[in-house]
CSV table of C-alpha atoms and ligand atoms in Angstrom, one decimal:
chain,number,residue,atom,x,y,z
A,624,UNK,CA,181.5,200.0,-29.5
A,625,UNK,CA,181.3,202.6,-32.6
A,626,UNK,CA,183.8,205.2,-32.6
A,627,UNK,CA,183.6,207.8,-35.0
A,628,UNK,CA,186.7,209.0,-36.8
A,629,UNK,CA,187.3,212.0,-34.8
A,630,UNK,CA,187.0,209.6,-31.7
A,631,UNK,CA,189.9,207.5,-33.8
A,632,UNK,CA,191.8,210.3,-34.1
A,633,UNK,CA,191.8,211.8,-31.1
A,634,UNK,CA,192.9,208.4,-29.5
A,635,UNK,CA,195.9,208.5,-32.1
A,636,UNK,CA,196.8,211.7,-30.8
A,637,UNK,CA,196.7,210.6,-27.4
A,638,UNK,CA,198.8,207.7,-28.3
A,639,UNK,CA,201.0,210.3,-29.8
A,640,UNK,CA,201.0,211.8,-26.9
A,641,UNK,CA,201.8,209.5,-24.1
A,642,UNK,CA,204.3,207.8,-26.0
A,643,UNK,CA,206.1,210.9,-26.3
A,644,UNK,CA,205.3,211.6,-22.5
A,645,UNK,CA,207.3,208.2,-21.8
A,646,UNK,CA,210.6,208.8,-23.7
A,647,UNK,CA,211.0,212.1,-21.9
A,648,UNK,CA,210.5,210.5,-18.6
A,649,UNK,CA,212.9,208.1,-19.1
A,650,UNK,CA,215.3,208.2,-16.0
A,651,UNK,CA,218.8,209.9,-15.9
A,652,UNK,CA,221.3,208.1,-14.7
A,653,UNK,CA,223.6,211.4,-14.5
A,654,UNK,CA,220.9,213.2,-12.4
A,655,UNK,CA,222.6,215.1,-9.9
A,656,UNK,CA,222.4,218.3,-7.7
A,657,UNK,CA,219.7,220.1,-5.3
A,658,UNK,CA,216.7,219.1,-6.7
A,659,UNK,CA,217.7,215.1,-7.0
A,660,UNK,CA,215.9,214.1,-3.8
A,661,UNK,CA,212.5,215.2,-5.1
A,662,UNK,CA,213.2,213.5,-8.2
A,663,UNK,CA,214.2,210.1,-7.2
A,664,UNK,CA,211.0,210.4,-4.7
A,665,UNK,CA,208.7,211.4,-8.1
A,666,UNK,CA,210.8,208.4,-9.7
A,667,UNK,CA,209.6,206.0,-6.9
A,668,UNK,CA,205.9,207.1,-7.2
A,669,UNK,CA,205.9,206.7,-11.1
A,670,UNK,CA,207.5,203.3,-10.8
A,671,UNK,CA,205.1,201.9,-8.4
A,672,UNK,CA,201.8,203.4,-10.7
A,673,UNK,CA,203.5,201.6,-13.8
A,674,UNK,CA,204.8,198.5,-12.0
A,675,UNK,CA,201.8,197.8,-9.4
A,676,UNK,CA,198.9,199.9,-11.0
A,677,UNK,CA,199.1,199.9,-14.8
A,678,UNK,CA,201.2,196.6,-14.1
A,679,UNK,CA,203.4,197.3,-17.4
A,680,UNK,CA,206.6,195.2,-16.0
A,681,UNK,CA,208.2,195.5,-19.1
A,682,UNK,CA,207.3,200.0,-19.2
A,683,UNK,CA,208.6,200.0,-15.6
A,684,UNK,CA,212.0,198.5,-16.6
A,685,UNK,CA,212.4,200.4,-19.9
A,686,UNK,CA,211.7,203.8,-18.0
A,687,UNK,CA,213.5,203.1,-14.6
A,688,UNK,CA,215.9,200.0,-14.9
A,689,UNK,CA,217.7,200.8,-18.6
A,690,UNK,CA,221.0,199.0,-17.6
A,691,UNK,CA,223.1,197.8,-14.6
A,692,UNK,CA,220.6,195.6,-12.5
A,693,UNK,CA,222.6,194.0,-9.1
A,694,UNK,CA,219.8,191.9,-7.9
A,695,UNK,CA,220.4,190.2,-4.2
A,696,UNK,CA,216.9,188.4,-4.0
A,697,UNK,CA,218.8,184.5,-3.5
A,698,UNK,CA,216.6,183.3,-5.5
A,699,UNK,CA,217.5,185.9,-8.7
A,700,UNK,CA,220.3,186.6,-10.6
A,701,UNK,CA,221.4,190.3,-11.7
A,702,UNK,CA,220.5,191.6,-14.8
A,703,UNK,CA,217.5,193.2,-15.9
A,704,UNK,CA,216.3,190.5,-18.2
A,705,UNK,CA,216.0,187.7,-15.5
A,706,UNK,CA,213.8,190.5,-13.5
A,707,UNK,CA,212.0,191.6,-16.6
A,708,UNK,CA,211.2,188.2,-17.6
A,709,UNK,CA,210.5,186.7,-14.3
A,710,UNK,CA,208.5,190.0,-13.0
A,711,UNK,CA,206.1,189.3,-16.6
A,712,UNK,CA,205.8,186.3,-16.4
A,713,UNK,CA,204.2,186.9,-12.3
A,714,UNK,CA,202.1,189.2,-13.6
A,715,UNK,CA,200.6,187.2,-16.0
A,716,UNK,CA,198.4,185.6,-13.4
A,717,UNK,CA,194.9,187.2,-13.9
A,718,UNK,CA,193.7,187.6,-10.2
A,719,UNK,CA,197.2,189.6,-9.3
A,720,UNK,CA,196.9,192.6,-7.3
A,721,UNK,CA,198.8,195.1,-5.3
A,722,UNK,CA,197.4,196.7,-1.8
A,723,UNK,CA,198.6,198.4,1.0
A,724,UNK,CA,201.4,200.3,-0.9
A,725,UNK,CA,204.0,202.2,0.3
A,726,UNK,CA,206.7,204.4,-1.9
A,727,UNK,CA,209.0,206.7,-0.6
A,728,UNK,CA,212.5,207.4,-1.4
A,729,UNK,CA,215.8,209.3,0.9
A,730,UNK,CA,219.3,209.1,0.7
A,731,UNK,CA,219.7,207.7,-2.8
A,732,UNK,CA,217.0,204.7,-2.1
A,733,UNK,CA,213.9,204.0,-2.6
A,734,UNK,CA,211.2,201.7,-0.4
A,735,UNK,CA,208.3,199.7,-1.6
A,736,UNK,CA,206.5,197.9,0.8
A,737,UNK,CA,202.9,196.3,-0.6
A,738,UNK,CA,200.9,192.8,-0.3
A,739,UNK,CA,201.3,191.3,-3.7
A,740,UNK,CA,197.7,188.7,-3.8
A,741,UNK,CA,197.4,186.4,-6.5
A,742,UNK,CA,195.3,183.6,-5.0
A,743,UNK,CA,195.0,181.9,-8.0
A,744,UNK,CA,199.1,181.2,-7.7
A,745,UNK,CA,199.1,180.4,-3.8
A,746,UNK,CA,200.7,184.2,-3.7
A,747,UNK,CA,200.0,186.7,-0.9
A,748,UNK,CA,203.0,188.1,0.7
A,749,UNK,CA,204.1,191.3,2.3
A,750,UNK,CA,207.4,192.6,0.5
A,751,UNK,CA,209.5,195.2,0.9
A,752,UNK,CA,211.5,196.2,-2.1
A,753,UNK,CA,214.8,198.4,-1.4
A,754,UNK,CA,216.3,199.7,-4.5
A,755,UNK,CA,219.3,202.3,-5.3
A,756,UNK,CA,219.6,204.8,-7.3
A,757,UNK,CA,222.2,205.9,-9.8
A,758,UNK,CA,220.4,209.5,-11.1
A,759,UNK,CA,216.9,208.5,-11.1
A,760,UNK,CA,217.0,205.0,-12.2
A,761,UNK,CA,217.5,202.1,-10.2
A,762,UNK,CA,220.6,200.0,-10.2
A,763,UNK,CA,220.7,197.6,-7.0
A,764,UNK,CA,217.9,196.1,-5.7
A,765,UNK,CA,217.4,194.0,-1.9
A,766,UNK,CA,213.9,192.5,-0.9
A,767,UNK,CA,212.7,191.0,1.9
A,768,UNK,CA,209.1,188.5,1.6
A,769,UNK,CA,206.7,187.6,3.8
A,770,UNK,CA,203.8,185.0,3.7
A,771,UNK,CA,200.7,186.2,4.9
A,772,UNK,CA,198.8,183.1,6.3
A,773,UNK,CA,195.7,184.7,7.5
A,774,UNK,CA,196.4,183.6,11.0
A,775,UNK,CA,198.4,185.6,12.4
A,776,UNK,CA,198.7,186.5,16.4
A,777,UNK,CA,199.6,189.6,15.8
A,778,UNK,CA,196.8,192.0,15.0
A,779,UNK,CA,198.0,194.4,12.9
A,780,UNK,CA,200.5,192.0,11.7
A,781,UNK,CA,202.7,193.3,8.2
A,782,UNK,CA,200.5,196.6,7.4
B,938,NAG,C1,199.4,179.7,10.6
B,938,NAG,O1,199.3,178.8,9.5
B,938,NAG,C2,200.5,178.3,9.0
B,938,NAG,C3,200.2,177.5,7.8
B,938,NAG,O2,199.2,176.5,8.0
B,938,NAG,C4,201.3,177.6,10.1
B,938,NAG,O3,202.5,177.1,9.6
B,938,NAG,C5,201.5,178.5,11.2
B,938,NAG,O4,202.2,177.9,12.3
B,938,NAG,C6,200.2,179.2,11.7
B,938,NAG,N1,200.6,180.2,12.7
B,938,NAG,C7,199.9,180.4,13.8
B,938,NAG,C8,200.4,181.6,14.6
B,938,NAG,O5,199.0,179.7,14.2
């Protein structure tokens, strides 16, 4: 691909751009008043579209998980490090995808449920993610997980 330098520098600019785009973004933890519930909902949407879409773990966490992590997956520990690094390192695996999403966000949580697919890893499971807010950024997170077999009686089993 030949780009000509205009092309060059209007991709700079853009990368201007967006990185200022992302450091105004960033959460607030001291978010409060009126308009906080339409916040944390925007906050759950952005997540999920940098998490499950652009899957930039690390963006995700640097925008919506600065500090204080409590995790109470049993199989984590809390901190956003262990997340960061263990969420990274899942999404590594080439073939992984995200479906059936959904995001929404009341009472000072937020809800993901999705099928995370990664064949390639033996992964396809229904999760639902529930999450707390502090502001607009997330400080306390419970999951639950699901294996999807394939076989299931049910017809509309998980989604
Ligand atoms: C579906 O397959 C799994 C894995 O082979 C098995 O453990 C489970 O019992 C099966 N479920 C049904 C409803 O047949």
């Amino acid at each position: 691909m030949h780009l000509k330098p205009f092309a060059l520098a209007f991709l700079a600019f853009v990368a201007g751009v967006s990185s200022k785009t992302t450091a105004r973004s960033t959460c607030d933890p001291k978010a409060r008043g009126a308009g906080l519930e339409a916040k944390q909902r925007s906050a759950i949407h952005d997540l999920a579209q940098i998490m499950f879409v652009q899957q930039d773990v690390r963006k995700a966490f640097n925008t919506y998980i600065p500090g204080e992590y409590i995790n109470h997956n049993p199989s984590a520990i809390s901190g956003r490090e262990w997340s960061l690094e263990f969420l990274e390192q899942m999404y590594e695996t080439p073939d992984i995808s995200v479906s059936s999403l959904t995001a929404l966000a009341g009472e000072g949580y937020g809800i993901l449920h999705y099928r995370l697919m990664a064949p390639s890893a033996g992964i396809d499971w229904a999760i639902m993610d529930r999450l707390r807010f502090e502001g607009t950024c997330f400080v306390e997170h419970w999951d639950v997980v699901q294996t999807i077999f394939g076989n299931e009686t049910n017809p509309v089993a998980f989604f």
